[in-house]
Amino acid sequence: MMTRVRSAVSSIIGGIMASGSSAQEIRPDPPLRFPYSRPDFLALSPDEVECSADHISRPILILKEMKLPWAAGYAEVINAGKSPLNEDQACCEVVELRRRPADPSSPSYTPTRRRSSLPSADLLESIDSSEVKELNFHYWALFDGHGGSGAAVFTAKFLHLHIEEQLQEVLEILQNPSLQPPTCLGEENPVHHLHPSARCSQRGLSRAASLRGAAGAPGPPNTVAPRFFMEKKIKQESLVVGAIENAFKEMDAHIARERMLYSVSGGCTALVVVYLLGKLYVANAGDSRALIIRGGEIIPMSSSFTPESERQRLQFLAHLQPSLLGNDFTHLEFPRRVTKKEVGKRMLHRDFTMNGWAYKTVQEEDLKFPLIFGEGKKVRWQLNVFLLHSSLDRDCLLSHRRVISQLMMSLNKLRVLYLVWYEHGADDVMILATDGLWDVLSNQEVAEAVSGFLGNCDPDDQHRYTMAAQDLVMKARGVLRDQGWRIAGDRLGSGDDISVFIIPLMHGNSQQPQPS
Amino acid sequence: MMTRVRSAVSSIIGGIMASGSSAQEIRPDPPLRFPYSRPDFLALSPDEVECSADHISRPILILKEMKLPWAAGYAEVINAGKSPLNEDQACCEVVELRRRPADPSSPSYTPTRRRSSLPSADLLESIDSSEVKELNFHYWALFDGHGGSGAAVFTAKFLHLHIEEQLQEVLEILQNPSLQPPTCLGEENPVHHLHPSARCSQRGLSRAASLRGAAGAPGPPNTVAPRFFMEKKIKQESLVVGAIENAFKEMDAHIARERMLYSVSGGCTALVVVYLLGKLYVANAGDSRALIIRGGEIIPMSSSFTPESERQRLQFLAHLQPSLLGNDFTHLEFPRRVTKKEVGKRMLHRDFTMNGWAYKTVQEEDLKFPLIFGEGKKVRWQLNVFLLHSSLDRDCLLSHRRVISQLMMSLNKLRVLYLVWYEHGADDVMILATDGLWDVLSNQEVAEAVSGFLGNCDPDDQHRYTMAAQDLVMKARGVLRDQGWRIAGDRLGSGDDISVFIIPLMHGNSQQPQPS
């Protein structure tokens, strides 16, 4: 497993710039943005952090005294030597959303103004004491770094704050669950589209009133283009999904800015669970995985994307804008690298329009680097390797980086689960884990292991989920034998970093649960 | 249903140019490429063709004497007035693949040279009598036209010939089912990658011999780039998939060329089933649908794509290359059209990276036409409407057309089913139908109707599948009442063209079945 090539789309957050930036060229040793650490909730001393990085004994770290929201369990282990540090990171928070007590009748009032400055470390202390606690969301997240731990550490510190900021923008709407999000905000809300008789009251309406009006009877929006008479009805949960999606983008931009001044190494995947108002939102960018076990049933809650799963989209991008890739890549895929002496011969290939294969006559340009190569877990997106190791002009890359990272963002598929629709028992859980677990254990094996373990625990034991997580990590890491790490069936154990959350779902049954 | 807006991605084949082309501007009345007709296998007289277009009585047409391969059934009905003619077309063929008796030991030999000229009507008569019958494939296809019947008629005449041409290229490989397709063809096949000891025999090898070598032991392909040591193993069926995919592209290009000289009106969807060597290949571009009913189980065999299902991909294209769309569109989606007085306000929107929604401040540029609008069956891709009705520079469109149509092509997802793995009974069938059927009947309703009908038929009756198809069309069209066409449950019947194939699968159980 040491030689396993990491999924390159895992560069989703910040990975594309990886270990170098134009800022770095000017200042060879920019300061570290944050030092390496393990998750705050593990409450490790510096000595313990050092011990946790022992690649020989690979100690499994678990929660000690500290309790996580919902009594969620957590365990982790470092890799067997593929990187000096554990590049996985984790975060768990209950985040309060606050509403500022401004005057809602003011024409210029908006619930939370978009902050012109972006969240920084200062944001942690910036909460206005005049704000009133209104609503909270629960948050569990795993980040799997590669090419350095910087991006994972940074993202673990800030992503939930970006989500908070995005949710603040729609807080007033979310606080009224029966309200359909109005299409357009503002004091001049076109209420004449809703109730023709109300046109005279168009000006000077308080925003709260216009919200009610818009929600009450959305109708034909305008008379200018009568063909567009349909108005989509947007659900409240779509606002939460949009907020999380935009938080991912803001996080990406945030890292890019920090890199102008600081060293933030590598990239990372992100698997994020947000619980808000009775619903679980699962967002996944990369190859971590979330799974629900409920009444013995396995419900996959995330779809991982890899260069292979997104091949056609990546090839299409490269085909359309070869300059994005410095004109050094071919968007065509061949079963293997083409050699010079094969020019003129007919070789199997496929482009972005194809799932099958066909022969084509090899041209000189087919000798360029392939954008995607490899198969299964070994597949990688060539671009990433290239950026890490090449001398390609970095300013040029910087300007193109946004398009590529936006494309990657668009692959992030959120799932929503209504927890309130089901009466969960103590053994109904959601499992989040980085690919170190899924590389060696199937969904079925994981479900059986967790269900079996929890079935033998006291349902009232608050540590049962952490013990189950520990058991799972142990089952995937295995024990050190003469032939390396071995798991059940004498299979090879995972040599990768492994991080696992086990979250009991029974706490999410109430509409607005309290953290346990 | 008369006002139903057709799915605009149904322009997959040729639809983007639709009713106008630059050639047409020079010659206002180019000759028709082919006259309107109904499928050949219906063997209708000109009078019968005319009668079939009666929008009032809407007669259901069925197969008369002629038998289709596998005794497949067929029925169709015209729309209730949405277009003057039935814009659906159908084709059913058994196509022979022939190998030319060239000298396989010749160094320059390739099984079938790529024809430099593309298939034309002449191709129908061009088969070289010296060719030997080797292999055949069965072919059933439905095409649902829009904006005219020309493209559907044309595609029904040629698509199977394009598939034939593509399959010819790999015929020699397909004829040896145990052969893994070699990565590279040609007399200088790099056999040293396979057996270092065989390097001396590299030159002058017959192609047949090099094929065997390549298949026998694919190994590290080259020594130049040792990182690329993996070689993908391509399955035989991937060659068939690639051949069908490329045939779609060739068909698209073929129509574009014909339009330089002839009138080929409109665009069309394509649902194609190819049976070759025990496997069914189902390709679908648009919103027709294929379904298998087997032992009472319903197996969807196609996924339709629509502007809505492909929203993010289309938006990404528009975002990346706005010039493709003449800079007149916004790639952002709003719940409805934005009005001028809303500039400066905050409005719900989403871009290609989002599945959720968020508010943004409306800018002047957001007043442009939205690329995609509407919801459900009413959703359409604005581009298509625009091209049909605008005065946008057509030469500019012509140059961009290929990129857009390539993007559409990449959405064509093929499914493969191994028929030999299952012992099919007389009531196990595949149903192909245009959206006229699926608009009013669910998969479940269709399966129940067909299973119920066949269960009451003599299993040996050769007409049972046509009668079942007729029954299905009747159930979807309904009967004319005071309030229009009505079906079971007093629901509105389909006012669209409806075409249905019902194909019994028992004939596909043998490895190389004979047409019945």
Short mmCIF file of C-alpha atoms in Angstrom, two decimals, chain A residues 118-315:
data_model
loop_
_atom_site.label_atom_id
_atom_site.label_comp_id
_atom_site.label_asym_id
_atom_site.label_seq_id
_atom_site.Cartn_x
_atom_site.Cartn_y
_atom_site.Cartn_z
CA LEU A 118 -13.15 36.68 4.20
CA PRO A 119 -12.91 34.57 7.32
CA SER A 120 -9.49 34.42 8.82
CA ALA A 121 -8.17 33.23 12.14
CA ASP A 122 -9.53 36.48 13.60
CA LEU A 123 -13.03 35.40 12.73
CA LEU A 124 -12.90 32.94 15.57
CA GLU A 125 -12.95 35.87 17.98
CA SER A 126 -15.05 38.24 15.94
CA ILE A 127 -18.53 37.28 17.08
CA ASP A 128 -20.50 40.36 17.94
CA SER A 129 -21.74 40.09 21.50
CA SER A 130 -24.95 41.84 20.51
CA GLU A 131 -25.92 38.87 18.36
CA VAL A 132 -28.60 36.56 19.64
CA LYS A 133 -28.35 32.79 19.54
CA GLU A 134 -30.90 31.57 17.09
CA LEU A 135 -30.12 28.24 15.47
CA ASN A 136 -27.25 25.82 15.39
CA PHE A 137 -25.92 23.17 13.09
CA HIS A 138 -23.90 20.08 13.91
CA TYR A 139 -20.83 19.41 11.86
CA TRP A 140 -18.54 16.41 11.42
CA ALA A 141 -15.85 16.39 8.75
CA LEU A 142 -12.89 14.36 7.54
CA PHE A 143 -10.12 15.72 5.32
CA ASP A 144 -7.61 13.46 3.63
CA GLY A 145 -4.51 15.38 2.67
CA HIS A 146 -1.89 14.58 0.08
CA GLY A 147 1.37 16.21 -0.87
CA GLY A 148 1.60 17.70 2.63
CA SER A 149 -0.69 18.23 5.59
CA GLY A 150 -1.12 22.00 5.32
CA ALA A 151 -4.33 22.17 3.30
CA ALA A 152 -6.04 19.52 5.46
CA VAL A 153 -5.08 21.30 8.69
CA PHE A 154 -6.22 24.64 7.28
CA THR A 155 -9.50 23.31 5.93
CA ALA A 156 -10.29 21.58 9.23
CA LYS A 157 -9.97 24.96 10.92
CA PHE A 158 -12.08 27.00 8.55
CA LEU A 159 -14.57 25.08 6.44
CA HIS A 160 -17.29 25.08 9.11
CA LEU A 161 -16.85 28.85 9.45
CA HIS A 162 -17.40 29.28 5.74
CA ILE A 163 -20.52 27.16 6.02
CA GLU A 164 -21.63 29.30 8.93
CA GLU A 165 -21.14 32.46 6.92
CA GLN A 166 -23.10 31.12 3.98
CA LEU A 167 -25.95 29.94 6.20
CA GLN A 168 -26.08 33.32 7.94
CA GLU A 169 -27.14 34.81 4.63
CA VAL A 170 -30.33 32.79 4.60
CA LEU A 171 -30.82 32.49 8.34
CA GLU A 172 -34.01 34.51 8.46
CA ILE A 173 -35.58 32.29 5.84
CA LEU A 174 -34.43 29.08 7.50
CA GLN A 175 -35.91 30.22 10.80
CA ASN A 176 -39.35 30.08 9.28
CA PRO A 177 -39.59 26.50 8.01
CA SER A 178 -42.99 27.05 6.45
CA LEU A 179 -41.64 29.89 4.31
CA GLN A 180 -40.80 29.14 0.72
CA PRO A 181 -37.59 31.01 -0.11
CA PRO A 182 -38.55 34.16 -2.04
CA THR A 183 -37.05 34.38 -5.51
CA CYS A 184 -35.95 37.97 -5.06
CA LEU A 185 -35.16 39.85 -1.87
CA GLY A 186 -35.29 43.58 -1.29
CA GLU A 187 -37.64 46.37 -0.46
CA GLU A 188 -38.86 46.66 -4.03
CA ASN A 189 -39.98 43.08 -4.24
CA PRO A 190 -42.22 42.85 -7.30
CA VAL A 191 -45.34 42.00 -5.34
CA HIS A 192 -47.50 42.90 -8.32
CA HIS A 193 -46.50 39.54 -9.69
CA LEU A 194 -48.15 37.94 -6.72
CA HIS A 195 -51.26 39.95 -6.01
CA PRO A 196 -52.15 42.53 -8.63
CA SER A 197 -54.30 44.30 -6.08
CA ALA A 198 -51.29 44.84 -3.85
CA ARG A 199 -49.31 46.85 -6.35
CA CYS A 200 -49.97 50.12 -4.59
CA SER A 201 -48.15 48.88 -1.51
CA GLN A 202 -45.09 48.02 -3.55
CA ARG A 203 -42.82 50.66 -2.08
CA GLY A 204 -41.75 50.96 1.51
CA LEU A 205 -42.66 47.38 2.40
CA SER A 206 -40.61 45.89 5.12
CA ARG A 207 -38.56 42.97 3.91
CA ALA A 208 -40.28 40.61 6.31
CA ALA A 209 -43.58 41.53 4.73
CA SER A 210 -42.30 41.10 1.21
CA LEU A 211 -40.95 37.68 2.15
CA ARG A 212 -44.35 36.62 3.32
CA GLY A 213 -45.91 37.97 0.18
CA ALA A 214 -43.46 36.20 -2.08
CA ALA A 215 -43.93 32.95 -0.28
CA GLY A 216 -47.65 33.21 -0.21
CA ALA A 217 -48.36 33.20 -3.88
CA PRO A 218 -45.49 33.03 -6.30
CA GLY A 219 -46.85 33.79 -9.72
CA PRO A 220 -45.87 34.96 -13.17
CA PRO A 221 -42.72 36.98 -12.62
CA ASN A 222 -42.96 39.59 -15.31
CA THR A 223 -44.85 40.70 -18.33
CA VAL A 224 -41.83 41.43 -20.49
CA ALA A 225 -41.15 37.88 -21.63
CA PRO A 226 -44.44 36.03 -21.43
CA ARG A 227 -42.80 32.76 -22.53
CA PHE A 228 -41.04 32.51 -19.18
CA PHE A 229 -44.16 32.22 -17.12
CA MET A 230 -42.93 29.30 -15.05
CA GLU A 231 -41.26 30.04 -11.75
CA LYS A 232 -39.31 27.31 -10.04
CA LYS A 233 -40.23 26.72 -6.44
CA ILE A 234 -37.05 26.44 -4.41
CA LYS A 235 -37.16 24.40 -1.22
CA GLN A 236 -35.56 25.49 2.04
CA GLU A 237 -33.14 22.58 1.92
CA SER A 238 -31.87 23.78 -1.47
CA LEU A 239 -30.65 26.92 0.28
CA VAL A 240 -28.67 24.78 2.72
CA VAL A 241 -27.24 22.73 -0.13
CA GLY A 242 -26.31 25.93 -1.97
CA ALA A 243 -24.72 27.34 1.17
CA ILE A 244 -22.52 24.27 1.65
CA GLU A 245 -21.56 24.23 -2.02
CA ASN A 246 -20.56 27.87 -1.90
CA ALA A 247 -18.67 27.31 1.34
CA PHE A 248 -16.51 24.75 -0.48
CA LYS A 249 -15.74 27.31 -3.16
CA GLU A 250 -14.97 30.02 -0.60
CA MET A 251 -12.69 27.60 1.24
CA ASP A 252 -10.80 26.93 -1.97
CA ALA A 253 -10.38 30.64 -2.67
CA HIS A 254 -9.38 31.22 0.94
CA ILE A 255 -6.50 28.75 0.71
CA ALA A 256 -5.34 30.31 -2.54
CA ARG A 257 -5.15 33.72 -0.86
CA GLU A 258 -3.34 32.41 2.20
CA ARG A 259 -0.72 30.90 -0.06
CA MET A 260 0.30 34.36 -1.18
CA LEU A 261 1.79 34.87 2.29
CA TYR A 262 2.06 31.54 4.02
CA SER A 263 3.04 27.96 3.41
CA VAL A 264 -0.06 25.80 3.17
CA SER A 265 1.18 22.52 1.73
CA GLY A 266 -0.67 19.95 -0.35
CA GLY A 267 -4.33 19.41 -1.06
CA CYS A 268 -7.07 17.43 0.58
CA THR A 269 -10.38 15.67 0.06
CA ALA A 270 -13.38 16.76 2.13
CA LEU A 271 -16.24 14.69 3.52
CA VAL A 272 -18.65 16.88 5.44
CA VAL A 273 -21.85 16.15 7.36
CA VAL A 274 -24.09 19.01 8.43
CA TYR A 275 -27.14 18.42 10.58
CA LEU A 276 -29.61 21.28 10.54
CA LEU A 277 -33.31 21.36 11.40
CA GLY A 278 -33.85 17.62 11.31
CA LYS A 279 -31.94 16.97 8.11
CA LEU A 280 -28.49 15.53 7.46
CA TYR A 281 -26.55 17.00 4.54
CA VAL A 282 -23.60 14.95 3.29
CA ALA A 283 -21.11 16.59 0.93
CA ASN A 284 -18.17 14.69 -0.47
CA ALA A 285 -15.31 15.86 -2.66
CA GLY A 286 -12.86 13.02 -3.19
CA ASP A 287 -12.72 9.38 -2.21
CA SER A 288 -13.72 9.32 1.45
CA ARG A 289 -17.08 7.69 2.09
CA ALA A 290 -20.18 8.02 4.30
CA LEU A 291 -22.48 5.11 5.05
CA ILE A 292 -25.62 4.77 7.14
CA ILE A 293 -26.53 1.52 8.90
CA ARG A 294 -30.19 1.60 9.86
CA GLY A 295 -32.21 -1.41 10.95
CA GLY A 296 -29.57 -3.63 9.38
CA GLU A 297 -29.85 -1.84 6.03
CA ILE A 298 -26.81 -0.21 4.40
CA ILE A 299 -27.46 3.22 2.87
CA PRO A 300 -24.50 4.74 0.96
CA MET A 301 -24.59 8.48 1.64
CA SER A 302 -21.82 9.70 -0.61
CA SER A 303 -20.44 9.00 -4.03
CA SER A 304 -16.73 9.37 -4.32
CA PHE A 305 -15.35 10.83 -7.49
CA THR A 306 -12.04 9.93 -8.98
CA PRO A 307 -10.22 10.78 -12.19
CA GLU A 308 -11.73 7.60 -13.59
CA SER A 309 -15.31 8.37 -12.66
CA GLU A 310 -14.95 11.89 -14.04
CA ARG A 311 -12.79 11.00 -17.02
CA GLN A 312 -15.16 12.29 -19.68
CA ARG A 313 -15.64 15.62 -17.96
CA LEU A 314 -11.91 16.14 -17.51
CA GLN A 315 -11.20 15.13 -21.08
#
